[in-house]
């Protein structure tokens, strides 16, 4: 029962951040949404900062389940680093689009975050960054080009997700394939 309450609080917290923004997150409102007393969240989280970190970790754990599954299948299928990179990248776009409420947390402005919150948040999208770095190292890419590739590929990922979430780009298999092609084309350019 305790786990259910924690998860309900986290999901309500994510939804509150999406609706009101991270600066206006109200633990009292979250508690009311979950039908628990305003003191109940403090049985699980010391303070607002710890609650936000728990929200970030929850999203990270949800994404990690996806990446772990992809990596396990990639090992079975003997995918190359580049194939794994594009697979993870497309999966991350899907994850962001399929969970639009997570997007508000992932895109929180770090100027209003604690160092611990920033560190936790950076872990969410670390899989693509690490794979880009690994692939660039495998093909002996210099540091300047590696930094550029990281910027461009991550921009494609976040840009595609934003466009799909806003309705500017249709959420379709054809468009996911287009995103994959854009990422591959970027690495084909060298």
PDB file of C-alpha atoms in Angstrom:
ATOM      1  CA  UNK A   1       0.000   0.000   0.000  1.00  0.00           C
ATOM      2  CA  UNK A   2       2.842   2.375   0.821  1.00  0.00           C
ATOM      3  CA  UNK A   3       4.374   1.939  -2.633  1.00  0.00           C
ATOM      4  CA  UNK A   4       1.041   2.793  -4.250  1.00  0.00           C
ATOM      5  CA  UNK A   5       0.787   6.017  -2.242  1.00  0.00           C
ATOM      6  CA  UNK A   6       4.339   7.011  -3.178  1.00  0.00           C
ATOM      7  CA  UNK A   7       3.709   6.377  -6.871  1.00  0.00           C
ATOM      8  CA  UNK A   8       0.387   8.248  -6.726  1.00  0.00           C
ATOM      9  CA  UNK A   9       2.152  11.196  -5.097  1.00  0.00           C
ATOM     10  CA  UNK A  10       4.908  11.156  -7.713  1.00  0.00           C
ATOM     11  CA  UNK A  11       2.488  11.023 -10.634  1.00  0.00           C
ATOM     12  CA  UNK A  12       0.364  13.770  -9.093  1.00  0.00           C
ATOM     13  CA  UNK A  13       3.560  15.793  -8.587  1.00  0.00           C
ATOM     14  CA  UNK A  14       4.538  15.320 -12.239  1.00  0.00           C
ATOM     15  CA  UNK A  15       1.063  16.432 -13.315  1.00  0.00           C
ATOM     16  CA  UNK A  16       1.212  19.440 -10.986  1.00  0.00           C
ATOM     17  CA  UNK A  17       4.556  20.486 -12.482  1.00  0.00           C
ATOM     18  CA  UNK A  18       3.125  20.081 -15.982  1.00  0.00           C
ATOM     19  CA  UNK A  19       0.066  22.184 -15.145  1.00  0.00           C
ATOM     20  CA  UNK A  20       1.573  24.855 -12.887  1.00  0.00           C
ATOM     21  CA  UNK A  21       5.311  24.762 -13.551  1.00  0.00           C
ATOM     22  CA  UNK A  22       8.053  23.559 -11.216  1.00  0.00           C
ATOM     23  CA  UNK A  23       8.234  26.819  -9.263  1.00  0.00           C
ATOM     24  CA  UNK A  24       4.561  26.550  -8.344  1.00  0.00           C
ATOM     25  CA  UNK A  25       4.577  22.866  -7.405  1.00  0.00           C
ATOM     26  CA  UNK A  26       2.293  22.531  -4.402  1.00  0.00           C
ATOM     27  CA  UNK A  27       2.696  19.500  -2.181  1.00  0.00           C
ATOM     28  CA  UNK A  28      -0.628  20.418  -0.560  1.00  0.00           C
ATOM     29  CA  UNK A  29      -2.316  20.324  -3.987  1.00  0.00           C
ATOM     30  CA  UNK A  30      -0.582  17.008  -4.768  1.00  0.00           C
ATOM     31  CA  UNK A  31      -1.844  15.516  -1.505  1.00  0.00           C
ATOM     32  CA  UNK A  32      -5.390  16.712  -2.223  1.00  0.00           C
ATOM     33  CA  UNK A  33      -5.204  15.196  -5.716  1.00  0.00           C
ATOM     34  CA  UNK A  34      -4.247  11.855  -4.144  1.00  0.00           C
ATOM     35  CA  UNK A  35      -6.954  12.078  -1.488  1.00  0.00           C
ATOM     36  CA  UNK A  36      -4.488  12.071   1.396  1.00  0.00           C
ATOM     37  CA  UNK A  37      -3.802  14.565   4.162  1.00  0.00           C
ATOM     38  CA  UNK A  38      -1.431  17.438   3.434  1.00  0.00           C
ATOM     39  CA  UNK A  39       0.994  15.837   5.905  1.00  0.00           C
ATOM     40  CA  UNK A  40       1.009  12.463   4.114  1.00  0.00           C
ATOM     41  CA  UNK A  41       3.654  13.366   1.502  1.00  0.00           C
ATOM     42  CA  UNK A  42       6.038  14.299   4.302  1.00  0.00           C
ATOM     43  CA  UNK A  43       5.888  10.707   5.565  1.00  0.00           C
ATOM     44  CA  UNK A  44       7.648   9.754   2.330  1.00  0.00           C
ATOM     45  CA  UNK A  45       9.670  12.881   1.477  1.00  0.00           C
ATOM     46  CA  UNK A  46      11.426  15.217   3.916  1.00  0.00           C
ATOM     47  CA  UNK A  47      10.740  18.355   1.947  1.00  0.00           C
ATOM     48  CA  UNK A  48       9.883  19.814  -1.451  1.00  0.00           C
ATOM     49  CA  UNK A  49      13.451  19.385  -2.732  1.00  0.00           C
ATOM     50  CA  UNK A  50      13.463  15.680  -1.883  1.00  0.00           C
ATOM     51  CA  UNK A  51      10.036  15.303  -3.502  1.00  0.00           C
ATOM     52  CA  UNK A  52      11.269  16.881  -6.754  1.00  0.00           C
ATOM     53  CA  UNK A  53      14.328  14.611  -6.736  1.00  0.00           C
ATOM     54  CA  UNK A  54      12.026  11.608  -6.238  1.00  0.00           C
ATOM     55  CA  UNK A  55       9.918  12.761  -9.211  1.00  0.00           C
ATOM     56  CA  UNK A  56      13.030  13.036 -11.383  1.00  0.00           C
ATOM     57  CA  UNK A  57      14.222   9.605 -10.248  1.00  0.00           C
ATOM     58  CA  UNK A  58      10.812   8.113 -10.981  1.00  0.00           C
ATOM     59  CA  UNK A  59      10.965   9.363 -14.579  1.00  0.00           C
ATOM     60  CA  UNK A  60      14.567   8.178 -14.870  1.00  0.00           C
ATOM     61  CA  UNK A  61      13.582   4.726 -13.592  1.00  0.00           C
ATOM     62  CA  UNK A  62      10.720   4.536 -16.102  1.00  0.00           C
ATOM     63  CA  UNK A  63      13.122   5.453 -18.937  1.00  0.00           C
ATOM     64  CA  UNK A  64      15.750   3.024 -17.621  1.00  0.00           C
ATOM     65  CA  UNK A  65      13.246   0.162 -17.913  1.00  0.00           C
ATOM     66  CA  UNK A  66      12.902   1.023 -21.601  1.00  0.00           C
ATOM     67  CA  UNK A  67      16.649   1.341 -22.218  1.00  0.00           C
ATOM     68  CA  UNK A  68      17.470  -1.859 -20.320  1.00  0.00           C
ATOM     69  CA  UNK A  69      15.015  -3.761 -22.484  1.00  0.00           C
ATOM     70  CA  UNK A  70      16.462  -2.247 -25.674  1.00  0.00           C
ATOM     71  CA  UNK A  71      20.042  -2.974 -24.625  1.00  0.00           C
ATOM     72  CA  UNK A  72      19.179  -6.576 -23.737  1.00  0.00           C
ATOM     73  CA  UNK A  73      17.533  -7.107 -27.136  1.00  0.00           C
ATOM     74  CA  UNK A  74      20.410  -5.321 -28.894  1.00  0.00           C
ATOM     75  CA  UNK A  75      22.879  -7.753 -27.352  1.00  0.00           C
ATOM     76  CA  UNK A  76      20.778 -10.703 -28.504  1.00  0.00           C
ATOM     77  CA  UNK A  77      20.583  -9.214 -32.008  1.00  0.00           C
ATOM     78  CA  UNK A  78      24.272  -8.153 -32.022  1.00  0.00           C
ATOM     79  CA  UNK A  79      23.463  -4.553 -32.896  1.00  0.00           C
ATOM     80  CA  UNK A  80      26.342  -2.207 -33.573  1.00  0.00           C
ATOM     81  CA  UNK A  81      26.828   0.848 -31.368  1.00  0.00           C
ATOM     82  CA  UNK A  82      25.388   3.049 -34.104  1.00  0.00           C
ATOM     83  CA  UNK A  83      22.307   0.843 -34.489  1.00  0.00           C
ATOM     84  CA  UNK A  84      21.829   0.861 -30.735  1.00  0.00           C
ATOM     85  CA  UNK A  85      22.277   4.641 -30.681  1.00  0.00           C
ATOM     86  CA  UNK A  86      19.548   5.214 -33.269  1.00  0.00           C
ATOM     87  CA  UNK A  87      17.247   2.671 -31.586  1.00  0.00           C
ATOM     88  CA  UNK A  88      17.655   4.346 -28.184  1.00  0.00           C
ATOM     89  CA  UNK A  89      17.248   7.801 -29.739  1.00  0.00           C
ATOM     90  CA  UNK A  90      13.941   6.906 -31.388  1.00  0.00           C
ATOM     91  CA  UNK A  91      12.781   5.171 -28.224  1.00  0.00           C
ATOM     92  CA  UNK A  92      13.528   8.375 -26.286  1.00  0.00           C
ATOM     93  CA  UNK A  93      11.466  10.450 -28.718  1.00  0.00           C
ATOM     94  CA  UNK A  94       8.622   7.942 -28.277  1.00  0.00           C
ATOM     95  CA  UNK A  95       9.048   8.036 -24.489  1.00  0.00           C
ATOM     96  CA  UNK A  96       8.799  11.832 -24.440  1.00  0.00           C
ATOM     97  CA  UNK A  97       5.804  11.849 -26.776  1.00  0.00           C
ATOM     98  CA  UNK A  98       4.024   9.018 -24.983  1.00  0.00           C
ATOM     99  CA  UNK A  99       4.500  10.746 -21.612  1.00  0.00           C
ATOM    100  CA  UNK A 100       3.912  14.447 -22.278  1.00  0.00           C
ATOM    101  CA  UNK A 101       3.617  15.163 -18.562  1.00  0.00           C
ATOM    102  CA  UNK A 102       7.232  13.979 -18.082  1.00  0.00           C
ATOM    103  CA  UNK A 103       8.387  16.601 -20.532  1.00  0.00           C
ATOM    104  CA  UNK A 104       7.657  19.442 -18.095  1.00  0.00           C
ATOM    105  CA  UNK A 105       9.997  17.829 -15.556  1.00  0.00           C
ATOM    106  CA  UNK A 106      12.714  16.951 -18.070  1.00  0.00           C
ATOM    107  CA  UNK A 107      12.719  20.503 -19.417  1.00  0.00           C
ATOM    108  CA  UNK A 108      12.771  22.242 -16.018  1.00  0.00           C
ATOM    109  CA  UNK A 109      14.979  25.321 -16.027  1.00  0.00           C
ATOM    110  CA  UNK A 110      18.152  24.453 -14.141  1.00  0.00           C
ATOM    111  CA  UNK A 111      18.584  28.025 -12.847  1.00  0.00           C
ATOM    112  CA  UNK A 112      15.825  27.303 -10.320  1.00  0.00           C
ATOM    113  CA  UNK A 113      17.059  23.822  -9.417  1.00  0.00           C
ATOM    114  CA  UNK A 114      19.411  22.591  -6.730  1.00  0.00           C
ATOM    115  CA  UNK A 115      22.702  21.004  -7.838  1.00  0.00           C
ATOM    116  CA  UNK A 116      21.366  17.598  -6.755  1.00  0.00           C
ATOM    117  CA  UNK A 117      18.204  18.065  -8.848  1.00  0.00           C
ATOM    118  CA  UNK A 118      20.288  19.102 -11.862  1.00  0.00           C
ATOM    119  CA  UNK A 119      22.515  16.055 -11.469  1.00  0.00           C
ATOM    120  CA  UNK A 120      19.513  13.722 -11.228  1.00  0.00           C
ATOM    121  CA  UNK A 121      17.814  15.326 -14.220  1.00  0.00           C
ATOM    122  CA  UNK A 122      20.925  14.965 -16.374  1.00  0.00           C
ATOM    123  CA  UNK A 123      20.850  11.201 -15.791  1.00  0.00           C
ATOM    124  CA  UNK A 124      17.518  10.828 -17.611  1.00  0.00           C
ATOM    125  CA  UNK A 125      18.900  11.451 -21.083  1.00  0.00           C
ATOM    126  CA  UNK A 126      22.399  10.179 -20.408  1.00  0.00           C
ATOM    127  CA  UNK A 127      21.935   6.977 -22.462  1.00  0.00           C
ATOM    128  CA  UNK A 128      21.923   8.775 -25.807  1.00  0.00           C
ATOM    129  CA  UNK A 129      24.821  11.001 -24.790  1.00  0.00           C
ATOM    130  CA  UNK A 130      26.942   8.011 -23.746  1.00  0.00           C
ATOM    131  CA  UNK A 131      26.142   6.111 -26.950  1.00  0.00           C
ATOM    132  CA  UNK A 132      26.995   9.116 -29.118  1.00  0.00           C
ATOM    133  CA  UNK A 133      30.308   9.405 -27.299  1.00  0.00           C
ATOM    134  CA  UNK A 134      30.982   5.668 -27.646  1.00  0.00           C
ATOM    135  CA  UNK A 135      30.200   5.635 -31.367  1.00  0.00           C
ATOM    136  CA  UNK A 136      32.279   8.759 -32.043  1.00  0.00           C
ATOM    137  CA  UNK A 137      35.202   7.191 -30.180  1.00  0.00           C
ATOM    138  CA  UNK A 138      34.837   3.953 -32.179  1.00  0.00           C
ATOM    139  CA  UNK A 139      35.136   5.881 -35.453  1.00  0.00           C
ATOM    140  CA  UNK A 140      38.023   8.033 -34.145  1.00  0.00           C
ATOM    141  CA  UNK A 141      36.096  11.300 -34.275  1.00  0.00           C
ATOM    142  CA  UNK A 142      37.895  14.306 -32.805  1.00  0.00           C
ATOM    143  CA  UNK A 143      36.490  16.068 -29.729  1.00  0.00           C
ATOM    144  CA  UNK A 144      35.139  19.063 -31.633  1.00  0.00           C
ATOM    145  CA  UNK A 145      33.187  16.869 -34.068  1.00  0.00           C
ATOM    146  CA  UNK A 146      32.021  14.647 -31.186  1.00  0.00           C
ATOM    147  CA  UNK A 147      30.641  17.698 -29.368  1.00  0.00           C
ATOM    148  CA  UNK A 148      28.892  18.864 -32.546  1.00  0.00           C
ATOM    149  CA  UNK A 149      27.364  15.407 -33.161  1.00  0.00           C
ATOM    150  CA  UNK A 150      26.151  15.244 -29.574  1.00  0.00           C
ATOM    151  CA  UNK A 151      24.525  18.652 -29.908  1.00  0.00           C
ATOM    152  CA  UNK A 152      22.896  17.890 -33.262  1.00  0.00           C
ATOM    153  CA  UNK A 153      21.592  14.418 -32.402  1.00  0.00           C
ATOM    154  CA  UNK A 154      20.189  15.525 -29.060  1.00  0.00           C
ATOM    155  CA  UNK A 155      18.618  18.529 -30.801  1.00  0.00           C
ATOM    156  CA  UNK A 156      16.968  16.199 -33.291  1.00  0.00           C
ATOM    157  CA  UNK A 157      15.624  14.045 -30.450  1.00  0.00           C
ATOM    158  CA  UNK A 158      14.216  16.928 -28.412  1.00  0.00           C
ATOM    159  CA  UNK A 159      13.088  18.884 -31.469  1.00  0.00           C
ATOM    160  CA  UNK A 160      11.161  15.936 -32.887  1.00  0.00           C
ATOM    161  CA  UNK A 161       9.527  15.258 -29.528  1.00  0.00           C
ATOM    162  CA  UNK A 162       8.550  18.932 -29.123  1.00  0.00           C
ATOM    163  CA  UNK A 163       7.136  19.079 -32.654  1.00  0.00           C
ATOM    164  CA  UNK A 164       5.105  15.904 -32.110  1.00  0.00           C
ATOM    165  CA  UNK A 165       3.850  17.115 -28.737  1.00  0.00           C
ATOM    166  CA  UNK A 166       2.787  20.459 -30.195  1.00  0.00           C
ATOM    167  CA  UNK A 167       1.072  18.812 -33.157  1.00  0.00           C
ATOM    168  CA  UNK A 168       3.421  20.465 -35.640  1.00  0.00           C
ATOM    169  CA  UNK A 169       4.692  17.032 -36.651  1.00  0.00           C
ATOM    170  CA  UNK A 170       2.304  14.103 -36.753  1.00  0.00           C
ATOM    171  CA  UNK A 171       3.046  11.261 -34.355  1.00  0.00           C
ATOM    172  CA  UNK A 172       3.436   8.528 -36.967  1.00  0.00           C
ATOM    173  CA  UNK A 173       5.763   5.663 -37.791  1.00  0.00           C
ATOM    174  CA  UNK A 174       6.750   7.524 -40.945  1.00  0.00           C
ATOM    175  CA  UNK A 175       7.929  10.506 -38.892  1.00  0.00           C
ATOM    176  CA  UNK A 176       9.772   8.314 -36.387  1.00  0.00           C
ATOM    177  CA  UNK A 177      11.558   6.785 -39.374  1.00  0.00           C
ATOM    178  CA  UNK A 178      12.351  10.284 -40.650  1.00  0.00           C
ATOM    179  CA  UNK A 179      13.934  11.147 -37.273  1.00  0.00           C
ATOM    180  CA  UNK A 180      15.989   7.941 -37.436  1.00  0.00           C
ATOM    181  CA  UNK A 181      17.099   8.834 -40.986  1.00  0.00           C
ATOM    182  CA  UNK A 182      18.111  12.342 -39.841  1.00  0.00           C
ATOM    183  CA  UNK A 183      20.251  10.895 -37.057  1.00  0.00           C
ATOM    184  CA  UNK A 184      21.855   8.377 -39.405  1.00  0.00           C
ATOM    185  CA  UNK A 185      22.465  11.068 -42.020  1.00  0.00           C
ATOM    186  CA  UNK A 186      24.249  13.178 -39.434  1.00  0.00           C
ATOM    187  CA  UNK A 187      26.691  10.346 -38.753  1.00  0.00           C
ATOM    188  CA  UNK A 188      27.030   9.587 -42.462  1.00  0.00           C
ATOM    189  CA  UNK A 189      28.322  13.142 -42.908  1.00  0.00           C
ATOM    190  CA  UNK A 190      31.321  12.231 -40.776  1.00  0.00           C
TER     191      UNK A 190
END
